[in-house]
Tab-separated table of C-alpha atoms in Angstrom:
chain	number	residue	atom	x	y	z
S	12	MET	CA	-17.233	24.212	25.136
S	13	ARG	CA	-15.006	23.365	22.231
S	14	CYS	CA	-16.135	24.559	18.870
S	15	ALA	CA	-15.124	22.200	16.029
S	16	LEU	CA	-14.539	23.993	12.704
S	17	PRO	CA	-17.641	22.884	10.320
S	18	ARG	CA	-16.950	21.101	7.209
S	19	PRO	CA	-17.037	23.572	4.088
S	20	HIS	CA	-20.312	21.947	2.786
S	21	ARG	CA	-22.347	22.657	5.946
S	22	PRO	CA	-25.032	25.366	5.427
S	23	ALA	CA	-24.309	28.871	7.047
S	24	ALA	CA	-27.096	28.554	9.457
S	25	ARG	CA	-25.726	25.398	10.966
S	26	ILE	CA	-22.302	27.087	11.120
S	27	ALA	CA	-23.865	29.831	12.983
S	28	ALA	CA	-25.850	27.603	15.447
S	29	ALA	CA	-22.744	25.435	16.065
S	30	CYS	CA	-20.123	28.306	16.462
S	31	PRO	CA	-21.547	31.548	17.177
S	32	LEU	CA	-18.316	33.169	17.759
S	33	LEU	CA	-17.045	32.326	14.149
S	34	VAL	CA	-19.924	34.492	12.444
S	35	PRO	CA	-18.071	37.645	12.358
S	36	LEU	CA	-15.022	36.007	11.036
S	37	LEU	CA	-17.032	34.290	8.256
S	38	VAL	CA	-18.434	37.573	7.361
S	39	LEU	CA	-15.214	39.280	7.113
S	40	VAL	CA	-13.716	36.453	4.919
S	41	LEU	CA	-16.726	36.605	2.528
S	42	VAL	CA	-16.245	40.359	1.762
S	43	LEU	CA	-12.476	40.255	1.453
S	44	PRO	CA	-11.644	41.164	-2.098
S	45	GLY	CA	-10.054	38.637	-4.349
S	46	CYS	CA	-11.537	35.596	-2.519
S	47	GLY	CA	-12.632	32.908	-4.877
S	48	THR	CA	-14.479	33.877	-8.157
S	49	ALA	CA	-15.977	37.200	-8.787
S	50	THR	CA	-19.422	36.350	-9.917
S	51	GLY	CA	-22.890	37.449	-8.515
S	52	SER	CA	-22.516	40.067	-5.928
S	53	ASP	CA	-18.849	40.176	-6.170
S	54	SER	CA	-18.813	41.154	-10.087
S	55	ILE	CA	-18.142	44.447	-11.392
S	56	ALA	CA	-21.465	44.575	-12.952
S	57	GLY	CA	-23.845	46.924	-11.547
S	58	ARG	CA	-21.259	48.249	-8.826
S	59	ASP	CA	-21.786	51.887	-7.906
S	60	ALA	CA	-17.962	52.776	-7.957
S	61	LEU	CA	-15.254	51.241	-9.954
S	62	VAL	CA	-11.245	51.805	-9.865
S	63	VAL	CA	-9.804	51.357	-13.360
S	64	GLY	CA	-6.156	50.519	-13.634
S	65	VAL	CA	-4.346	52.366	-16.390
S	66	LYS	CA	-0.730	53.265	-17.509
S	67	ALA	CA	0.636	56.450	-16.264
S	68	ASP	CA	3.570	56.851	-18.745
S	69	GLN	CA	2.180	56.049	-22.102
S	70	PRO	CA	1.201	59.096	-24.014
S	71	GLY	CA	-2.042	58.790	-26.137
S	72	LEU	CA	-3.190	55.623	-23.903
S	73	GLY	CA	-2.646	56.511	-20.382
S	74	LEU	CA	-0.738	59.469	-19.001
S	75	ARG	CA	-0.831	60.915	-15.493
S	76	GLY	CA	-0.471	64.740	-15.550
S	77	PRO	CA	1.224	66.951	-12.911
S	78	ASP	CA	-1.935	67.417	-11.116
S	79	GLY	CA	-2.393	63.588	-10.733
S	80	THR	CA	-5.131	63.262	-13.277
S	81	PHE	CA	-5.099	60.620	-16.115
S	82	SER	CA	-5.587	61.331	-19.768
S	83	GLY	CA	-5.584	59.056	-22.974
S	84	PHE	CA	-7.525	56.752	-25.099
S	85	GLU	CA	-7.627	54.031	-22.524
S	86	VAL	CA	-8.684	56.394	-19.838
S	87	GLU	CA	-11.416	57.401	-21.766
S	88	VAL	CA	-12.586	53.827	-22.934
S	89	GLY	CA	-12.269	52.822	-19.244
S	90	ARG	CA	-14.525	55.598	-18.135
S	91	TYR	CA	-17.037	54.794	-20.902
S	92	ILE	CA	-16.995	50.985	-19.988
S	93	ALA	CA	-17.255	51.711	-16.288
S	94	ARG	CA	-20.295	53.956	-16.717
S	95	ARG	CA	-21.886	51.569	-19.047
S	96	VAL	CA	-21.719	48.516	-16.587
S	97	GLY	CA	-23.404	50.792	-13.973
S	98	ALA	CA	-20.702	52.748	-12.069
S	99	ALA	CA	-21.794	56.263	-10.899
S	100	ARG	CA	-18.344	56.831	-9.694
S	101	VAL	CA	-15.116	55.980	-11.467
S	102	GLY	CA	-11.617	56.428	-10.361
S	103	PHE	CA	-8.205	55.574	-11.768
S	104	ARG	CA	-5.177	54.203	-10.503
S	105	ALA	CA	-1.671	53.590	-12.073
S	106	VAL	CA	-0.717	50.033	-13.154
S	107	THR	CA	2.502	48.601	-14.748
S	108	SER	CA	2.961	45.756	-17.078
S	109	GLU	CA	4.423	43.712	-14.124
S	110	ASN	CA	1.768	44.402	-11.436
S	111	ARG	CA	-1.442	44.197	-13.422
S	112	GLU	CA	-2.407	40.816	-12.312
S	113	ARG	CA	-1.483	41.500	-8.717
S	114	MET	CA	-3.541	44.650	-8.434
S	115	LEU	CA	-6.391	42.836	-9.781
S	116	GLU	CA	-6.083	39.867	-7.540
S	117	GLU	CA	-5.729	42.185	-4.619
S	118	GLY	CA	-8.734	44.154	-5.513
S	119	GLN	CA	-6.668	47.461	-5.652
S	120	VAL	CA	-8.405	48.013	-9.077
S	121	ASP	CA	-11.441	46.592	-10.526
S	122	LEU	CA	-10.722	46.804	-14.358
S	123	VAL	CA	-7.364	47.169	-16.170
S	124	LEU	CA	-6.944	48.892	-19.650
S	125	ALA	CA	-3.315	49.132	-19.949
S	126	SER	CA	-2.126	47.967	-23.491
S	127	TYR	CA	-2.997	44.445	-21.861
S	128	SER	CA	-2.572	42.030	-24.641
S	129	ILE	CA	-4.694	38.952	-24.443
S	130	THR	CA	-2.591	35.902	-24.331
S	131	ALA	CA	-3.185	32.178	-23.107
S	132	ASP	CA	-0.727	32.484	-20.242
S	133	ARG	CA	-2.482	35.764	-18.806
S	134	SER	CA	-6.016	34.304	-19.323
S	135	ARG	CA	-5.130	31.712	-16.519
S	136	GLN	CA	-4.790	34.447	-14.077
S	137	VAL	CA	-7.454	37.018	-15.076
S	138	THR	CA	-10.805	36.972	-17.082
S	139	PHE	CA	-10.458	39.246	-20.206
S	140	GLY	CA	-13.287	41.204	-21.696
S	141	GLY	CA	-12.959	42.486	-25.237
S	142	PRO	CA	-10.717	43.162	-26.946
S	143	TYR	CA	-11.481	46.930	-27.164
S	144	TYR	CA	-8.901	47.360	-29.912
S	145	VAL	CA	-6.655	45.207	-32.092
S	146	ALA	CA	-3.331	46.807	-32.534
S	147	HIS	CA	-0.270	45.644	-34.528
S	148	GLN	CA	3.230	45.342	-33.270
S	149	ASP	CA	5.481	47.405	-35.057
S	150	ILE	CA	8.995	49.011	-34.674
S	151	MET	CA	10.134	52.455	-33.569
S	152	VAL	CA	13.515	53.876	-34.406
S	153	ARG	CA	15.468	57.179	-34.306
S	154	ARG	CA	14.473	59.212	-37.320
S	155	SER	CA	18.025	59.304	-38.640
S	156	ASP	CA	18.101	55.464	-38.683
S	157	THR	CA	17.439	54.195	-42.240
S	158	ALA	CA	18.820	50.528	-41.807
S	159	ILE	CA	15.874	49.186	-39.954
S	160	ARG	CA	13.039	48.616	-42.331
S	161	THR	CA	11.519	45.122	-41.354
S	162	ILE	CA	11.793	42.999	-38.325
S	163	ARG	CA	14.433	41.020	-39.661
S	164	ASP	CA	16.708	43.948	-39.592
S	165	LEU	CA	16.635	43.912	-35.749
S	166	THR	CA	19.089	40.968	-35.724
S	167	GLY	CA	22.100	41.835	-33.715
S	168	ARG	CA	20.564	45.357	-32.975
S	169	ARG	CA	19.960	46.773	-29.656
S	170	MET	CA	16.161	46.321	-28.678
S	171	CYS	CA	14.565	47.156	-25.609
S	172	GLN	CA	13.043	44.689	-23.417
S	173	ALA	CA	10.404	46.171	-21.229
S	174	ALA	CA	9.601	44.461	-17.891
S	175	GLY	CA	6.372	42.403	-17.912
S	176	SER	CA	5.700	42.871	-21.529
S	177	VAL	CA	5.012	39.912	-24.191
S	178	SER	CA	6.292	42.016	-27.075
S	179	THR	CA	9.991	40.849	-26.890
S	180	GLU	CA	8.688	37.073	-26.951
S	181	ARG	CA	6.806	37.757	-30.143
S	182	VAL	CA	10.056	38.847	-31.667
S	183	VAL	CA	12.374	36.322	-30.208
S	184	GLU	CA	10.353	33.389	-29.621
S	185	GLY	CA	7.691	33.902	-32.150
S	186	LEU	CA	9.585	34.927	-35.161
S	187	GLY	CA	13.149	33.669	-34.252
S	188	VAL	CA	14.661	37.083	-34.620
S	189	ARG	CA	17.826	37.504	-32.421
S	190	PRO	CA	18.270	41.285	-31.348
S	191	ARG	CA	20.497	42.118	-28.437
S	192	LEU	CA	18.044	42.851	-25.708
S	193	VAL	CA	18.362	45.671	-23.361
S	194	PRO	CA	16.267	45.495	-20.191
S	195	ALA	CA	14.173	48.412	-19.000
S	196	PRO	CA	11.427	48.827	-16.486
S	197	SER	CA	8.809	50.437	-18.868
S	198	TYR	CA	8.290	51.662	-22.325
S	199	ALA	CA	8.690	55.255	-21.123
S	200	ALA	CA	12.245	54.142	-20.125
S	201	CYS	CA	12.631	52.376	-23.484
S	202	VAL	CA	11.925	55.580	-25.307
S	203	ASP	CA	14.171	57.613	-23.233
S	204	ARG	CA	17.132	55.152	-23.960
S	205	LEU	CA	16.199	55.106	-27.647
S	206	LEU	CA	16.405	58.931	-27.889
S	207	SER	CA	19.656	58.914	-25.800
S	208	GLY	CA	21.217	56.453	-28.220
S	209	ASP	CA	21.404	53.634	-25.948
S	210	LEU	CA	19.142	51.497	-28.007
S	211	ASP	CA	18.567	50.992	-31.678
S	212	ALA	CA	14.758	50.171	-31.587
S	213	VAL	CA	11.618	49.748	-29.442
S	214	SER	CA	9.051	47.147	-30.546
S	215	THR	CA	5.564	46.729	-29.175
S	216	GLY	CA	1.933	47.671	-30.226
S	217	ASP	CA	1.539	50.392	-32.690
S	218	LEU	CA	-0.894	52.499	-30.396
S	219	VAL	CA	1.873	52.559	-27.798
S	220	LEU	CA	4.467	53.611	-30.227
S	221	ALA	CA	2.341	56.197	-31.945
S	222	GLY	CA	1.817	58.028	-28.484
S	223	PHE	CA	5.611	58.319	-27.971
S	224	ALA	CA	6.285	59.173	-31.587
S	225	ALA	CA	3.849	62.057	-31.558
S	226	ARG	CA	5.709	63.689	-28.754
S	227	ALA	CA	9.136	63.308	-30.515
S	228	ARG	CA	8.125	63.867	-34.124
S	229	ALA	CA	11.635	65.322	-34.983
S	230	SER	CA	13.623	62.504	-33.266
S	231	LEU	CA	11.535	59.355	-33.700
S	232	ARG	CA	9.541	57.397	-36.537
S	233	ILE	CA	7.620	54.288	-36.590
S	234	VAL	CA	8.878	51.702	-39.364
S	235	ASN	CA	5.350	50.920	-40.446
S	236	ALA	CA	6.096	47.239	-40.783
S	237	PRO	CA	3.452	45.443	-38.654
S	238	PHE	CA	4.076	41.745	-38.039
S	239	THR	CA	1.495	40.573	-35.297
S	240	GLU	CA	-1.881	41.443	-33.880
S	241	GLU	CA	-2.009	42.915	-30.280
S	242	ARG	CA	-5.574	42.281	-28.983
S	243	TYR	CA	-5.812	44.630	-26.187
S	244	GLY	CA	-8.345	43.344	-23.538
S	245	VAL	CA	-9.986	44.576	-20.384
S	246	GLY	CA	-8.550	42.656	-17.284
S	247	LEU	CA	-11.118	41.590	-14.689
S	248	ARG	CA	-10.422	39.320	-11.561
S	249	LYS	CA	-10.491	35.681	-12.624
S	250	GLY	CA	-13.942	34.162	-12.874
S	251	ASP	CA	-15.949	37.483	-13.090
S	252	LEU	CA	-18.026	36.181	-15.997
S	253	ASP	CA	-21.043	38.439	-15.375
S	254	GLY	CA	-18.722	41.387	-15.447
S	255	CYS	CA	-17.047	40.065	-18.795
S	256	GLU	CA	-20.332	39.969	-20.511
S	257	ALA	CA	-21.201	43.431	-19.384
S	258	VAL	CA	-18.011	44.776	-20.521
S	259	ASN	CA	-18.380	43.179	-23.898
S	260	THR	CA	-21.861	44.678	-24.138
S	261	ALA	CA	-20.310	48.131	-23.342
S	262	ILE	CA	-17.672	47.757	-25.928
S	263	THR	CA	-20.227	46.774	-28.643
S	264	GLN	CA	-22.216	49.801	-27.704
S	265	MET	CA	-19.120	52.089	-27.828
S	266	TYR	CA	-18.334	50.919	-31.494
S	267	GLN	CA	-21.983	51.044	-32.633
S	268	SER	CA	-22.495	54.488	-31.198
S	269	GLY	CA	-19.472	55.922	-33.171
S	270	GLU	CA	-17.778	56.716	-29.787
S	271	ALA	CA	-14.773	54.321	-30.359
S	272	ALA	CA	-14.203	56.011	-33.738
S	273	ARG	CA	-14.386	59.374	-32.138
S	274	LEU	CA	-11.832	58.587	-29.255
S	275	LEU	CA	-9.555	56.906	-31.914
S	276	ARG	CA	-9.351	59.953	-34.059
S	277	VAL	CA	-9.014	62.299	-30.977
S	278	TRP	CA	-5.923	60.512	-29.691
S	279	PHE	CA	-4.400	59.035	-32.796
S	280	GLY	CA	-5.876	60.816	-35.793
S	281	SER	CA	-2.837	62.805	-36.362
S	282	THR	CA	-0.264	60.013	-36.009
S	283	GLY	CA	-0.900	58.564	-39.463
S	284	LEU	CA	-1.649	55.088	-38.197
S	285	LYS	CA	-4.527	53.313	-40.215
S	286	LEU	CA	-7.069	53.029	-37.305
S	287	THR	CA	-9.616	50.061	-37.122
S	288	GLU	CA	-12.996	51.332	-36.406
S	289	SER	CA	-15.104	48.269	-36.465
S	290	VAL	CA	-16.083	46.255	-33.562
S	291	PRO	CA	-13.390	43.652	-32.738
S	292	GLU	CA	-14.011	39.984	-32.519
S	293	PHE	CA	-14.304	39.172	-28.667
S	294	GLU	CA	-12.517	36.332	-27.029
S	295	GLY	CA	-15.644	35.024	-25.242
S	296	CYS	CA	-15.952	35.060	-21.429
S	297	SER	CA	-14.571	31.941	-19.618
C-alpha cells in the first residue's frame, strides 16, 4: 500500500492513521533542536538543564582556565539567569563572535552571553533578552602612546578588526573614521598584536577592554573617550519569546537585589571604569 505524505495542516491523529510508519520519523523531527520557533515546550524557560555560551578568551567577562572551567562577569550573570529561569544544572561552552548564531541555531548552546551587542541585523537571526549591561565603545592603546586621545585620532592608524565583531563598523561606517584595518580572529589576538607593536589601537566595548587592560597595566591603557553604546544582550534561539520574558525578569531581579552591582564590582571595580548599576532599558521580546 502506498502512503502519500499528508498535507502540513492535517492533524497528527490523521497522519498516524494514514501513515503509521511515519510516526517515529515525525517524533524525531519534532524533537530536533532548532526546528521552527522556540516557544512553549521548546523554550528555555523551566528547562532542567541549560548550556550557556560564553567567551573563553576575554578576561573579566569570560575566560577558560587551564582546568577547563570558565570565570568572569558574563559567566556569573549567565549562571544567575539560568538558575532564575528554572535550570537546576548549568553548563558552559565556548563561543566566538563568528559562531554565536550558528551554535544557538544548532542547539549547541541555549543562551549566549558573550559581549553580544544587540543590533538590527543580529535580531533577524536570534531573539535577544536584556540587555544585561550597557557598555560604551572606547579605545585601548599602548601606555607609551599619547598621540591617540579621541576616535578621530585613529585616522590612518593601525586598528584591529576582530572577526565577527560590529565594533569596527561603528568606527568606519558609523563615524566615518578611516583607520588602517588589521584583521584578527579575536580580541585576544588583537591585544597580543597591540602588545607586540603590530597595531596602534583596539576599539570595542569598555568592559572587554578593561579586562585585558587589567592584566597588562604596565603596558596598556584605555583612552577613556567613549563614543557609542554597546547594549550587551542575552542571545536565544529565534522565536523563544517565553524564554526572553523569563530572562528579562531574571535580569530585573539581579539588579534590584544588588547582585548585578556586586558582580560588576568584583570583576571591574579596580579598573577605574564608571560602572552603571541601574537596570538597563530592555529592548522588548519580539
